[in-house]
Amino acid sequence: MSTEPTAPVLRGGAGEERIRRAFAEAPGDAALVAYAMGGFPDLETSRQVLRAYVEGGADVVELGIPYSDPLADGPIIHAAGTTALEAGVTVDDVLALGRELSDDVPVVLMTYANLVLRPGADVFARRLADAGFSGLIVPDLPVGEEATDVVSACDAAGVAFIPLVAPTTGEERVAEVRAAARGFLYAVSVVGTTGERSGSPADRFGEIVARAKGDGGTDVPVAIGFGIGDAEGARAAAAAGADGAIVGTRLVRAAGEERPVEAVRAVLADLASGLGR
Amino acid sequence: MTPGTPFTEIGSERRFGPYGGRYVPETLLPALDELERTWATLREDAGFQAELGTLLRDFVGRPSPLYLARRISERVGREVYLKREDLNHTGAHKINNAIGQCLIAKHMGKPRVIAETGAGQHGVATATAAALLDLECVIYMGVEDMRRQMPNVQRMRLLGTTVQPVESGARTLKEAVSQAFRDWVATVEDTHYVMGTAAGAAPFPSIVRDLQRIIGDEARAQILDAAGRLPDRVVACVGGGSNAIGIFTAFLDDPDVALLGVEPGGHGIETGAHGAVLAGGLEAGVLHGAMTPVMQDDRGQILEAHSISAGLDYPAVGPQHAWLRDTGRATYVPVGDADALRAFRTVSRLEGIIPALESSHALHHVLHVPAPDVEIEIVCLSGRGDKDMEHALAGLRELEGDDALAHTVAEPLGHDPVADQDGDGPQDGAEIR
Ligand SMILES: Cc1ncc(COP(=O)(O)O)c(C=O)c1O
């Protein structure tokens, strides 16, 4: 399969609609998707940091649940999750954080498969919808047999299931994953775990985005992530044609600094300038 | 529930009943696909099999003997045969899998291998195979396990391998596997992950089983030779489950052969400090890419296992074992830390064989739990206990005091500097006569 049908109705329901609108209405050159580890460094600070995300121009907030075995995360986000876990932060705490934000900005949850499957996909998706979340990203649930139940549960609950493609993903499979994407397609920019990267991103992003978008048969937004941490990276993402730039580790690192809210604000201002805002 | 993916389609099973699957980051899927395809070809390839067979014979020392343990047999009143994987080069069954997977890496053109290790046996086996086949090698090991298994850390380093200490969580096997996966996500293009047990994402459980089934294939032929019939029971310890599935596989279609897996009971299932996920009836969840019974809290956070033996200290199990349990083909029981420690000593004294602490779990069950229906049985002696000396002796002393080893006290002829823990024996440089 190399082309995909343009769905007349958005399969991801209200959540997908909201995310699509956020991408369409984002100011500047591309949407800013800002990741936070929920409850890091503690619940109250996390709440303030997330508020700063909204004020700092995040178009979509991606909220992580601290997890014991995050296989796709690099040392900074892993350590942040461990700190939050040790502080006793739970799934419910993170859902409550999301609920507080969801009037102002679409919120997507990023979490690992076991936390979704433990209560059951249907129950989990409904809890997400009830808490006002618009989407779900599960990095260890690749599109296919493993994800089927979760995708239908999300569709039924009106939550967008947002899949990932990697640089290692073959052409055919990219098309398959793109066809399954609700809300947006998450294009991983590097072979690796989450983390900031050195070296010029512009060299790599063009091909990544082009592959993710395919030959034009799709209108699903493509956001590029893993390794973007400053204005230069954000600018490169937009220049490469991405509809959104996803920033995680750099913001989590800022949230761990002595004055987290100020640090986060500064990073967001830098990113905004890179996005031509 | 979820149907099994037919073997013929992809060359190896992706599911065992509802268990297994590939719950991994998208980045790794192509590597798992490639591995699956490669193995589907190589396992039928005469050239590859000849190469592997020659190494297993001349380098590893296979076939390993099937030994009738006379004094254990006398004590329990039935014939107990030990499948001597402890006599393999590097001292455990792990080398069967490590050499096979390093050869696969060579065939895929990958110059670098990584692996996790708990007891250090899989790390040493992989480091050895990497030296043999000229591959770069990095081993992830929890710092707690590095402490428990120092001789193996030194062996790996001597063999030219980098041992990467893992500091997260309880600093044991689960964290080492997670860290190896993270490395693999970043290096998958030139690196093969030599998974050390029959767990993890498909196709690892099938590949590791296929490479370990030589244990059972040999044992089946050997017992027919020695006893003239099949055994009534086959017993093995279960960490992730590779030695157990390796010896079970040859007997799966022999309905009269009972299959018994012995899991780490730790301080007791009721305490939560154990690793007996099958005997404990734990619910399935996702760990390291597979859906399988796993220790987790009610929210889905993975919990740490506990076992005196680093090789069994894993909070999940290979998916095929879960399916063998559900279908009733195999049975799983727990044996706790203290019992394993005492079996370690008992077998050493009865047979002149120092078993690995892992294998000692299985040996305790055979020694102490009556089995009226069994006349002949095989126990997989998965490894030797040299690596465990310090840790196991400390454990025995904790259990029984300083006399733990002094069952046969003779009049001392001089000062015993080893027995002297307080250091008032001969000091550095002092003469020992
Ligand atoms: C000697 C020995 N036996 C058993 C095991 C447990 O592993 P598995 O269940 O994969 O055989 C180990 C693991 O390190 C080991 O070293």
PDB file of N, CA and C in Angstrom, chain A residues 65-74 78 82 85 89-92 113-115 117-119 139-143 145-147 164-170 173 177 188 190-193 197, chain B residues 2-3 5 14-15 20-30 168 174-175 177-179 181-182 184-189 283-289 291 294 296-303:
ATOM      1  N   ILE A  65       3.872   9.963  31.598  1.00  0.00           N
ATOM      2  CA  ILE A  65       3.654   9.333  32.900  1.00  0.00           C
ATOM      3  C   ILE A  65       4.965   8.674  33.308  1.00  0.00           C
ATOM      4  N   PRO A  66       5.439   8.965  34.518  1.00  0.00           N
ATOM      5  CA  PRO A  66       6.663   8.294  34.935  1.00  0.00           C
ATOM      6  C   PRO A  66       6.478   6.775  34.928  1.00  0.00           C
ATOM      7  N   TYR A  67       7.477   6.064  34.381  1.00  0.00           N
ATOM      8  CA  TYR A  67       7.364   4.613  34.242  1.00  0.00           C
ATOM      9  C   TYR A  67       8.668   3.948  34.654  1.00  0.00           C
ATOM     10  N   SER A  68       8.528   2.753  35.174  1.00  0.00           N
ATOM     11  CA  SER A  68       9.691   2.037  35.700  1.00  0.00           C
ATOM     12  C   SER A  68      10.691   1.639  34.615  1.00  0.00           C
ATOM     13  N   ASP A  69      10.237   1.327  33.407  1.00  0.00           N
ATOM     14  CA  ASP A  69      11.133   0.798  32.375  1.00  0.00           C
ATOM     15  C   ASP A  69      10.937   1.463  31.018  1.00  0.00           C
ATOM     16  N   PRO A  70      11.283   2.744  30.922  1.00  0.00           N
ATOM     17  CA  PRO A  70      11.039   3.487  29.672  1.00  0.00           C
ATOM     18  C   PRO A  70      12.086   3.174  28.603  1.00  0.00           C
ATOM     19  N   LEU A  71      11.777   2.217  27.715  1.00  0.00           N
ATOM     20  CA  LEU A  71      12.783   1.719  26.771  1.00  0.00           C
ATOM     21  C   LEU A  71      13.148   2.716  25.678  1.00  0.00           C
ATOM     22  N   ALA A  72      12.306   3.719  25.441  1.00  0.00           N
ATOM     23  CA  ALA A  72      12.598   4.650  24.348  1.00  0.00           C
ATOM     24  C   ALA A  72      13.194   5.959  24.847  1.00  0.00           C
ATOM     25  N   ASP A  73      13.443   6.039  26.158  1.00  0.00           N
ATOM     26  CA  ASP A  73      13.912   7.314  26.697  1.00  0.00           C
ATOM     27  C   ASP A  73      15.386   7.303  27.052  1.00  0.00           C
ATOM     28  N   GLY A  74      16.016   8.440  26.782  1.00  0.00           N
ATOM     29  CA  GLY A  74      17.408   8.630  27.151  1.00  0.00           C
ATOM     30  C   GLY A  74      17.537   8.978  28.626  1.00  0.00           C
ATOM     31  N   HIS A  78      14.521   9.552  31.499  1.00  0.00           N
ATOM     32  CA  HIS A  78      14.494   8.382  32.383  1.00  0.00           C
ATOM     33  C   HIS A  78      14.685   8.819  33.833  1.00  0.00           C
ATOM     34  N   THR A  82      12.165   8.637  37.047  1.00  0.00           N
ATOM     35  CA  THR A  82      12.535   7.967  38.296  1.00  0.00           C
ATOM     36  C   THR A  82      12.301   8.901  39.484  1.00  0.00           C
ATOM     37  N   LEU A  85       8.595   9.112  40.080  1.00  0.00           N
ATOM     38  CA  LEU A  85       8.106   7.864  40.670  1.00  0.00           C
ATOM     39  C   LEU A  85       8.448   7.812  42.154  1.00  0.00           C
ATOM     40  N   VAL A  89       4.439   9.950  42.374  1.00  0.00           N
ATOM     41  CA  VAL A  89       3.513  10.415  41.334  1.00  0.00           C
ATOM     42  C   VAL A  89       2.855   9.211  40.642  1.00  0.00           C
ATOM     43  N   THR A  90       1.540   9.269  40.494  1.00  0.00           N
ATOM     44  CA  THR A  90       0.799   8.144  39.922  1.00  0.00           C
ATOM     45  C   THR A  90       0.158   8.541  38.584  1.00  0.00           C
ATOM     46  N   VAL A  91      -0.399   7.527  37.920  1.00  0.00           N
ATOM     47  CA  VAL A  91      -1.131   7.764  36.679  1.00  0.00           C
ATOM     48  C   VAL A  91      -2.244   8.786  36.926  1.00  0.00           C
ATOM     49  N   ASP A  92      -2.969   8.610  38.009  1.00  0.00           N
ATOM     50  CA  ASP A  92      -4.083   9.521  38.312  1.00  0.00           C
ATOM     51  C   ASP A  92      -3.597  10.959  38.493  1.00  0.00           C
ATOM     52  N   ALA A 113       3.279   0.891  27.057  1.00  0.00           N
ATOM     53  CA  ALA A 113       2.169  -0.043  26.832  1.00  0.00           C
ATOM     54  C   ALA A 113       1.609  -0.656  28.110  1.00  0.00           C
ATOM     55  N   ASN A 114       2.486  -1.022  29.038  1.00  0.00           N
ATOM     56  CA  ASN A 114       1.958  -1.753  30.193  1.00  0.00           C
ATOM     57  C   ASN A 114       0.994  -0.918  31.024  1.00  0.00           C
ATOM     58  N   LEU A 115       1.226   0.392  31.064  1.00  0.00           N
ATOM     59  CA  LEU A 115       0.333   1.236  31.854  1.00  0.00           C
ATOM     60  C   LEU A 115      -1.038   1.362  31.186  1.00  0.00           C
ATOM     61  N   LEU A 117      -2.324  -1.144  29.129  1.00  0.00           N
ATOM     62  CA  LEU A 117      -2.954  -2.465  29.076  1.00  0.00           C
ATOM     63  C   LEU A 117      -3.349  -2.975  30.458  1.00  0.00           C
ATOM     64  N   ARG A 118      -2.697  -2.465  31.498  1.00  0.00           N
ATOM     65  CA  ARG A 118      -2.970  -2.966  32.849  1.00  0.00           C
ATOM     66  C   ARG A 118      -4.448  -2.814  33.224  1.00  0.00           C
ATOM     67  N   PRO A 119      -5.003  -1.604  33.128  1.00  0.00           N
ATOM     68  CA  PRO A 119      -6.438  -1.493  33.432  1.00  0.00           C
ATOM     69  C   PRO A 119      -7.308  -1.982  32.274  1.00  0.00           C
ATOM     70  N   PRO A 139       5.087   4.635  22.837  1.00  0.00           N
ATOM     71  CA  PRO A 139       6.267   4.341  22.018  1.00  0.00           C
ATOM     72  C   PRO A 139       6.592   2.864  21.878  1.00  0.00           C
ATOM     73  N   ASP A 140       6.100   2.009  22.780  1.00  0.00           N
ATOM     74  CA  ASP A 140       6.391   0.581  22.600  1.00  0.00           C
ATOM     75  C   ASP A 140       5.156  -0.188  22.126  1.00  0.00           C
ATOM     76  N   LEU A 141       4.290   0.505  21.404  1.00  0.00           N
ATOM     77  CA  LEU A 141       3.118  -0.151  20.832  1.00  0.00           C
ATOM     78  C   LEU A 141       3.069   0.168  19.342  1.00  0.00           C
ATOM     79  N   PRO A 142       3.910  -0.525  18.555  1.00  0.00           N
ATOM     80  CA  PRO A 142       3.956  -0.219  17.121  1.00  0.00           C
ATOM     81  C   PRO A 142       2.643  -0.571  16.441  1.00  0.00           C
ATOM     82  N   VAL A 143       2.308   0.166  15.414  1.00  0.00           N
ATOM     83  CA  VAL A 143       1.098  -0.097  14.634  1.00  0.00           C
ATOM     84  C   VAL A 143       1.139  -1.537  14.122  1.00  0.00           C
ATOM     85  N   GLU A 145      -0.529  -5.699  14.929  1.00  0.00           N
ATOM     86  CA  GLU A 145      -1.248  -6.599  15.838  1.00  0.00           C
ATOM     87  C   GLU A 145      -1.248  -6.091  17.279  1.00  0.00           C
ATOM     88  N   GLU A 146      -0.076  -5.645  17.753  1.00  0.00           N
ATOM     89  CA  GLU A 146       0.045  -5.244  19.156  1.00  0.00           C
ATOM     90  C   GLU A 146      -0.880  -4.069  19.484  1.00  0.00           C
ATOM     91  N   ALA A 147      -1.054  -3.163  18.533  1.00  0.00           N
ATOM     92  CA  ALA A 147      -1.752  -1.907  18.824  1.00  0.00           C
ATOM     93  C   ALA A 147      -3.258  -1.955  18.544  1.00  0.00           C
ATOM     94  N   LEU A 164       4.316   6.437  15.743  1.00  0.00           N
ATOM     95  CA  LEU A 164       5.645   6.956  15.414  1.00  0.00           C
ATOM     96  C   LEU A 164       6.222   6.234  14.194  1.00  0.00           C
ATOM     97  N   VAL A 165       7.017   6.972  13.418  1.00  0.00           N
ATOM     98  CA  VAL A 165       7.880   6.322  12.426  1.00  0.00           C
ATOM     99  C   VAL A 165       9.321   6.697  12.751  1.00  0.00           C
ATOM    100  N   ALA A 166      10.224   5.795  12.448  1.00  0.00           N
ATOM    101  CA  ALA A 166      11.638   5.999  12.764  1.00  0.00           C
ATOM    102  C   ALA A 166      12.438   6.054  11.472  1.00  0.00           C
ATOM    103  N   PRO A 167      13.676   6.536  11.558  1.00  0.00           N
ATOM    104  CA  PRO A 167      14.514   6.538  10.351  1.00  0.00           C
ATOM    105  C   PRO A 167      14.757   5.126   9.810  1.00  0.00           C
ATOM    106  N   THR A 168      14.621   4.126  10.673  1.00  0.00           N
ATOM    107  CA  THR A 168      14.846   2.744  10.228  1.00  0.00           C
ATOM    108  C   THR A 168      13.609   2.140   9.567  1.00  0.00           C
ATOM    109  N   THR A 169      12.457   2.807   9.703  1.00  0.00           N
ATOM    110  CA  THR A 169      11.215   2.262   9.159  1.00  0.00           C
ATOM    111  C   THR A 169      11.252   2.250   7.625  1.00  0.00           C
ATOM    112  N   GLY A 170      10.962   1.117   7.026  1.00  0.00           N
ATOM    113  CA  GLY A 170      10.988   1.007   5.566  1.00  0.00           C
ATOM    114  C   GLY A 170       9.834   1.768   4.918  1.00  0.00           C
ATOM    115  N   ARG A 173       6.255   0.374   5.196  1.00  0.00           N
ATOM    116  CA  ARG A 173       5.716   0.462   6.542  1.00  0.00           C
ATOM    117  C   ARG A 173       5.417   1.919   6.911  1.00  0.00           C
ATOM    118  N   VAL A 177       1.942   3.048   8.591  1.00  0.00           N
ATOM    119  CA  VAL A 177       1.842   3.760   9.864  1.00  0.00           C
ATOM    120  C   VAL A 177       1.142   5.106   9.646  1.00  0.00           C
ATOM    121  N   VAL A 188      10.256  10.308  14.284  1.00  0.00           N
ATOM    122  CA  VAL A 188      11.461  10.292  15.112  1.00  0.00           C
ATOM    123  C   VAL A 188      12.646  10.666  14.220  1.00  0.00           C
ATOM    124  N   VAL A 190      15.964  10.601  14.835  1.00  0.00           N
ATOM    125  CA  VAL A 190      17.252   9.917  14.959  1.00  0.00           C
ATOM    126  C   VAL A 190      17.041   8.442  15.300  1.00  0.00           C
ATOM    127  N   VAL A 191      18.052   7.656  14.996  1.00  0.00           N
ATOM    128  CA  VAL A 191      18.068   6.282  15.495  1.00  0.00           C
ATOM    129  C   VAL A 191      18.591   6.385  16.915  1.00  0.00           C
ATOM    130  N   GLY A 192      17.689   6.325  17.879  1.00  0.00           N
ATOM    131  CA  GLY A 192      18.134   6.468  19.259  1.00  0.00           C
ATOM    132  C   GLY A 192      16.994   6.769  20.197  1.00  0.00           C
ATOM    133  N   THR A 193      17.331   6.915  21.462  1.00  0.00           N
ATOM    134  CA  THR A 193      16.354   7.262  22.473  1.00  0.00           C
ATOM    135  C   THR A 193      16.218   8.780  22.526  1.00  0.00           C
ATOM    136  N   ARG A 197      20.700  16.472  20.742  1.00  0.00           N
ATOM    137  CA  ARG A 197      21.789  16.014  19.865  1.00  0.00           C
ATOM    138  C   ARG A 197      22.637  17.197  19.458  1.00  0.00           C
TER     139      ARG A 197
ATOM    140  N   THR B   2      -5.737 -13.732  21.662  1.00  0.00           N
ATOM    141  CA  THR B   2      -5.006 -13.488  20.419  1.00  0.00           C
ATOM    142  C   THR B   2      -4.490 -14.796  19.839  1.00  0.00           C
ATOM    143  N   PRO B   3      -4.772 -15.045  18.572  1.00  0.00           N
ATOM    144  CA  PRO B   3      -4.310 -16.293  17.990  1.00  0.00           C
ATOM    145  C   PRO B   3      -2.808 -16.264  17.750  1.00  0.00           C
ATOM    146  N   THR B   5       0.576 -16.541  15.728  1.00  0.00           N
ATOM    147  CA  THR B   5       0.914 -16.311  14.332  1.00  0.00           C
ATOM    148  C   THR B   5       1.517 -17.596  13.788  1.00  0.00           C
ATOM    149  N   ARG B  14       5.542 -15.731  16.694  1.00  0.00           N
ATOM    150  CA  ARG B  14       5.527 -14.433  17.365  1.00  0.00           C
ATOM    151  C   ARG B  14       4.722 -14.500  18.651  1.00  0.00           C
ATOM    152  N   ARG B  15       3.829 -15.454  18.717  1.00  0.00           N
ATOM    153  CA  ARG B  15       3.001 -15.583  19.918  1.00  0.00           C
ATOM    154  C   ARG B  15       2.941 -17.026  20.352  1.00  0.00           C
ATOM    155  N   GLY B  20       3.752 -13.232  24.293  1.00  0.00           N
ATOM    156  CA  GLY B  20       4.801 -12.925  23.319  1.00  0.00           C
ATOM    157  C   GLY B  20       4.533 -11.600  22.631  1.00  0.00           C
ATOM    158  N   GLY B  21       4.763 -11.545  21.323  1.00  0.00           N
ATOM    159  CA  GLY B  21       4.549 -10.306  20.575  1.00  0.00           C
ATOM    160  C   GLY B  21       5.810  -9.446  20.522  1.00  0.00           C
ATOM    161  N   ARG B  22       5.617  -8.234  19.980  1.00  0.00           N
ATOM    162  CA  ARG B  22       6.762  -7.330  19.775  1.00  0.00           C
ATOM    163  C   ARG B  22       6.402  -5.928  20.236  1.00  0.00           C
ATOM    164  N   TYR B  23       6.424  -5.712  21.520  1.00  0.00           N
ATOM    165  CA  TYR B  23       6.074  -4.411  22.089  1.00  0.00           C
ATOM    166  C   TYR B  23       7.356  -3.597  22.239  1.00  0.00           C
ATOM    167  N   VAL B  24       7.832  -3.084  21.107  1.00  0.00           N
ATOM    168  CA  VAL B  24       9.112  -2.366  21.106  1.00  0.00           C
ATOM    169  C   VAL B  24       8.965  -1.051  20.354  1.00  0.00           C
ATOM    170  N   PRO B  25       9.901  -0.121  20.599  1.00  0.00           N
ATOM    171  CA  PRO B  25       9.901   1.112  19.813  1.00  0.00           C
ATOM    172  C   PRO B  25       9.991   0.804  18.319  1.00  0.00           C
ATOM    173  N   GLU B  26       9.307   1.611  17.541  1.00  0.00           N
ATOM    174  CA  GLU B  26       9.270   1.461  16.087  1.00  0.00           C
ATOM    175  C   GLU B  26      10.677   1.285  15.493  1.00  0.00           C
ATOM    176  N   THR B  27      11.631   2.009  16.047  1.00  0.00           N
ATOM    177  CA  THR B  27      13.015   1.951  15.558  1.00  0.00           C
ATOM    178  C   THR B  27      13.541   0.517  15.468  1.00  0.00           C
ATOM    179  N   LEU B  28      13.093  -0.339  16.399  1.00  0.00           N
ATOM    180  CA  LEU B  28      13.652  -1.694  16.454  1.00  0.00           C
ATOM    181  C   LEU B  28      12.934  -2.697  15.560  1.00  0.00           C
ATOM    182  N   LEU B  29      11.726  -2.365  15.115  1.00  0.00           N
ATOM    183  CA  LEU B  29      10.948  -3.357  14.355  1.00  0.00           C
ATOM    184  C   LEU B  29      11.699  -3.907  13.141  1.00  0.00           C
ATOM    185  N   PRO B  30      12.337  -3.036  12.345  1.00  0.00           N
ATOM    186  CA  PRO B  30      13.039  -3.586  11.174  1.00  0.00           C
ATOM    187  C   PRO B  30      14.135  -4.576  11.567  1.00  0.00           C
ATOM    188  N   SER B 168      20.444   2.058  37.503  1.00  0.00           N
ATOM    189  CA  SER B 168      19.036   2.373  37.759  1.00  0.00           C
ATOM    190  C   SER B 168      18.333   1.244  38.507  1.00  0.00           C
ATOM    191  N   LYS B 174      16.807  -6.953  35.443  1.00  0.00           N
ATOM    192  CA  LYS B 174      15.771  -6.231  34.693  1.00  0.00           C
ATOM    193  C   LYS B 174      16.310  -4.912  34.142  1.00  0.00           C
ATOM    194  N   GLU B 175      17.040  -4.185  34.972  1.00  0.00           N
ATOM    195  CA  GLU B 175      17.578  -2.893  34.544  1.00  0.00           C
ATOM    196  C   GLU B 175      18.645  -3.072  33.473  1.00  0.00           C
ATOM    197  N   VAL B 177      18.702  -5.411  31.205  1.00  0.00           N
ATOM    198  CA  VAL B 177      17.998  -5.667  29.944  1.00  0.00           C
ATOM    199  C   VAL B 177      17.455  -4.351  29.390  1.00  0.00           C
ATOM    200  N   SER B 178      16.824  -3.545  30.245  1.00  0.00           N
ATOM    201  CA  SER B 178      16.262  -2.272  29.783  1.00  0.00           C
ATOM    202  C   SER B 178      17.358  -1.403  29.179  1.00  0.00           C
ATOM    203  N   GLN B 179      18.505  -1.363  29.831  1.00  0.00           N
ATOM    204  CA  GLN B 179      19.594  -0.523  29.336  1.00  0.00           C
ATOM    205  C   GLN B 179      20.141  -1.063  28.014  1.00  0.00           C
ATOM    206  N   PHE B 181      18.408  -2.642  25.802  1.00  0.00           N
ATOM    207  CA  PHE B 181      17.411  -2.246  24.794  1.00  0.00           C
ATOM    208  C   PHE B 181      17.630  -0.793  24.373  1.00  0.00           C
ATOM    209  N   ARG B 182      17.906   0.076  25.354  1.00  0.00           N
ATOM    210  CA  ARG B 182      18.110   1.491  25.012  1.00  0.00           C
ATOM    211  C   ARG B 182      19.343   1.657  24.135  1.00  0.00           C
ATOM    212  N   TRP B 184      20.427  -0.561  22.135  1.00  0.00           N
ATOM    213  CA  TRP B 184      20.082  -1.131  20.830  1.00  0.00           C
ATOM    214  C   TRP B 184      19.261  -0.159  19.993  1.00  0.00           C
ATOM    215  N   VAL B 185      18.358   0.584  20.643  1.00  0.00           N
ATOM    216  CA  VAL B 185      17.552   1.566  19.915  1.00  0.00           C
ATOM    217  C   VAL B 185      18.461   2.570  19.199  1.00  0.00           C
ATOM    218  N   ALA B 186      19.605   2.868  19.798  1.00  0.00           N
ATOM    219  CA  ALA B 186      20.504   3.861  19.218  1.00  0.00           C
ATOM    220  C   ALA B 186      21.527   3.265  18.253  1.00  0.00           C
ATOM    221  N   THR B 187      21.748   1.947  18.308  1.00  0.00           N
ATOM    222  CA  THR B 187      22.880   1.382  17.558  1.00  0.00           C
ATOM    223  C   THR B 187      22.454   0.263  16.622  1.00  0.00           C
ATOM    224  N   VAL B 188      21.135   0.127  16.458  1.00  0.00           N
ATOM    225  CA  VAL B 188      20.584  -1.070  15.818  1.00  0.00           C
ATOM    226  C   VAL B 188      21.134  -1.307  14.406  1.00  0.00           C
ATOM    227  N   GLU B 189      21.607  -0.233  13.772  1.00  0.00           N
ATOM    228  CA  GLU B 189      22.055  -0.424  12.390  1.00  0.00           C
ATOM    229  C   GLU B 189      23.326  -1.261  12.273  1.00  0.00           C
ATOM    230  N   GLU B 283      -0.423 -12.010  36.823  1.00  0.00           N
ATOM    231  CA  GLU B 283      -1.078 -11.628  35.569  1.00  0.00           C
ATOM    232  C   GLU B 283      -0.072 -11.179  34.516  1.00  0.00           C
ATOM    233  N   ALA B 284      -0.487 -11.276  33.270  1.00  0.00           N
ATOM    234  CA  ALA B 284       0.394 -10.879  32.174  1.00  0.00           C
ATOM    235  C   ALA B 284       0.471  -9.367  32.050  1.00  0.00           C
ATOM    236  N   GLY B 285       1.618  -8.904  31.599  1.00  0.00           N
ATOM    237  CA  GLY B 285       1.834  -7.503  31.291  1.00  0.00           C
ATOM    238  C   GLY B 285       2.931  -7.444  30.250  1.00  0.00           C
ATOM    239  N   VAL B 286       3.412  -6.251  29.975  1.00  0.00           N
ATOM    240  CA  VAL B 286       4.448  -6.103  28.946  1.00  0.00           C
ATOM    241  C   VAL B 286       5.775  -5.757  29.603  1.00  0.00           C
ATOM    242  N   LEU B 287       6.767  -6.575  29.363  1.00  0.00           N
ATOM    243  CA  LEU B 287       8.123  -6.209  29.775  1.00  0.00           C
ATOM    244  C   LEU B 287       9.106  -6.625  28.687  1.00  0.00           C
ATOM    245  N   HIS B 288       9.999  -5.720  28.358  1.00  0.00           N
ATOM    246  CA  HIS B 288      11.060  -5.990  27.386  1.00  0.00           C
ATOM    247  C   HIS B 288      10.525  -6.549  26.076  1.00  0.00           C
ATOM    248  N   GLY B 289       9.390  -6.022  25.680  1.00  0.00           N
ATOM    249  CA  GLY B 289       8.885  -6.340  24.357  1.00  0.00           C
ATOM    250  C   GLY B 289       7.936  -7.508  24.289  1.00  0.00           C
ATOM    251  N   MET B 291       4.501  -9.742  25.928  1.00  0.00           N
ATOM    252  CA  MET B 291       3.363  -9.892  26.830  1.00  0.00           C
ATOM    253  C   MET B 291       3.558 -11.210  27.566  1.00  0.00           C
ATOM    254  N   VAL B 294       4.210 -11.058  34.688  1.00  0.00           N
ATOM    255  CA  VAL B 294       5.263 -10.151  35.150  1.00  0.00           C
ATOM    256  C   VAL B 294       4.879  -9.595  36.517  1.00  0.00           C
ATOM    257  N   GLN B 296       4.175  -6.758  38.809  1.00  0.00           N
ATOM    258  CA  GLN B 296       3.821  -5.354  38.618  1.00  0.00           C
ATOM    259  C   GLN B 296       2.869  -4.932  39.715  1.00  0.00           C
ATOM    260  N   ASP B 297       2.776  -3.622  39.926  1.00  0.00           N
ATOM    261  CA  ASP B 297       1.818  -3.165  40.924  1.00  0.00           C
ATOM    262  C   ASP B 297       0.453  -2.960  40.252  1.00  0.00           C
ATOM    263  N   ASP B 298      -0.542  -2.535  41.025  1.00  0.00           N
ATOM    264  CA  ASP B 298      -1.887  -2.503  40.449  1.00  0.00           C
ATOM    265  C   ASP B 298      -2.049  -1.389  39.422  1.00  0.00           C
ATOM    266  N   ARG B 299      -1.057  -0.508  39.330  1.00  0.00           N
ATOM    267  CA  ARG B 299      -1.121   0.533  38.306  1.00  0.00           C
ATOM    268  C   ARG B 299      -0.352   0.177  37.048  1.00  0.00           C
ATOM    269  N   GLY B 300       0.469  -0.871  37.134  1.00  0.00           N
ATOM    270  CA  GLY B 300       1.205  -1.277  35.947  1.00  0.00           C
ATOM    271  C   GLY B 300       2.684  -0.927  35.959  1.00  0.00           C
ATOM    272  N   GLN B 301       3.186  -0.436  37.092  1.00  0.00           N
ATOM    273  CA  GLN B 301       4.635  -0.242  37.195  1.00  0.00           C
ATOM    274  C   GLN B 301       5.273  -1.606  37.448  1.00  0.00           C
ATOM    275  N   ILE B 302       6.386  -1.859  36.752  1.00  0.00           N
ATOM    276  CA  ILE B 302       7.062  -3.139  36.907  1.00  0.00           C
ATOM    277  C   ILE B 302       7.798  -3.159  38.240  1.00  0.00           C
ATOM    278  N   LEU B 303       7.685  -4.269  38.953  1.00  0.00           N
ATOM    279  CA  LEU B 303       8.359  -4.398  40.244  1.00  0.00           C
ATOM    280  C   LEU B 303       9.654  -5.173  40.079  1.00  0.00           C
TER     281      LEU B 303
END
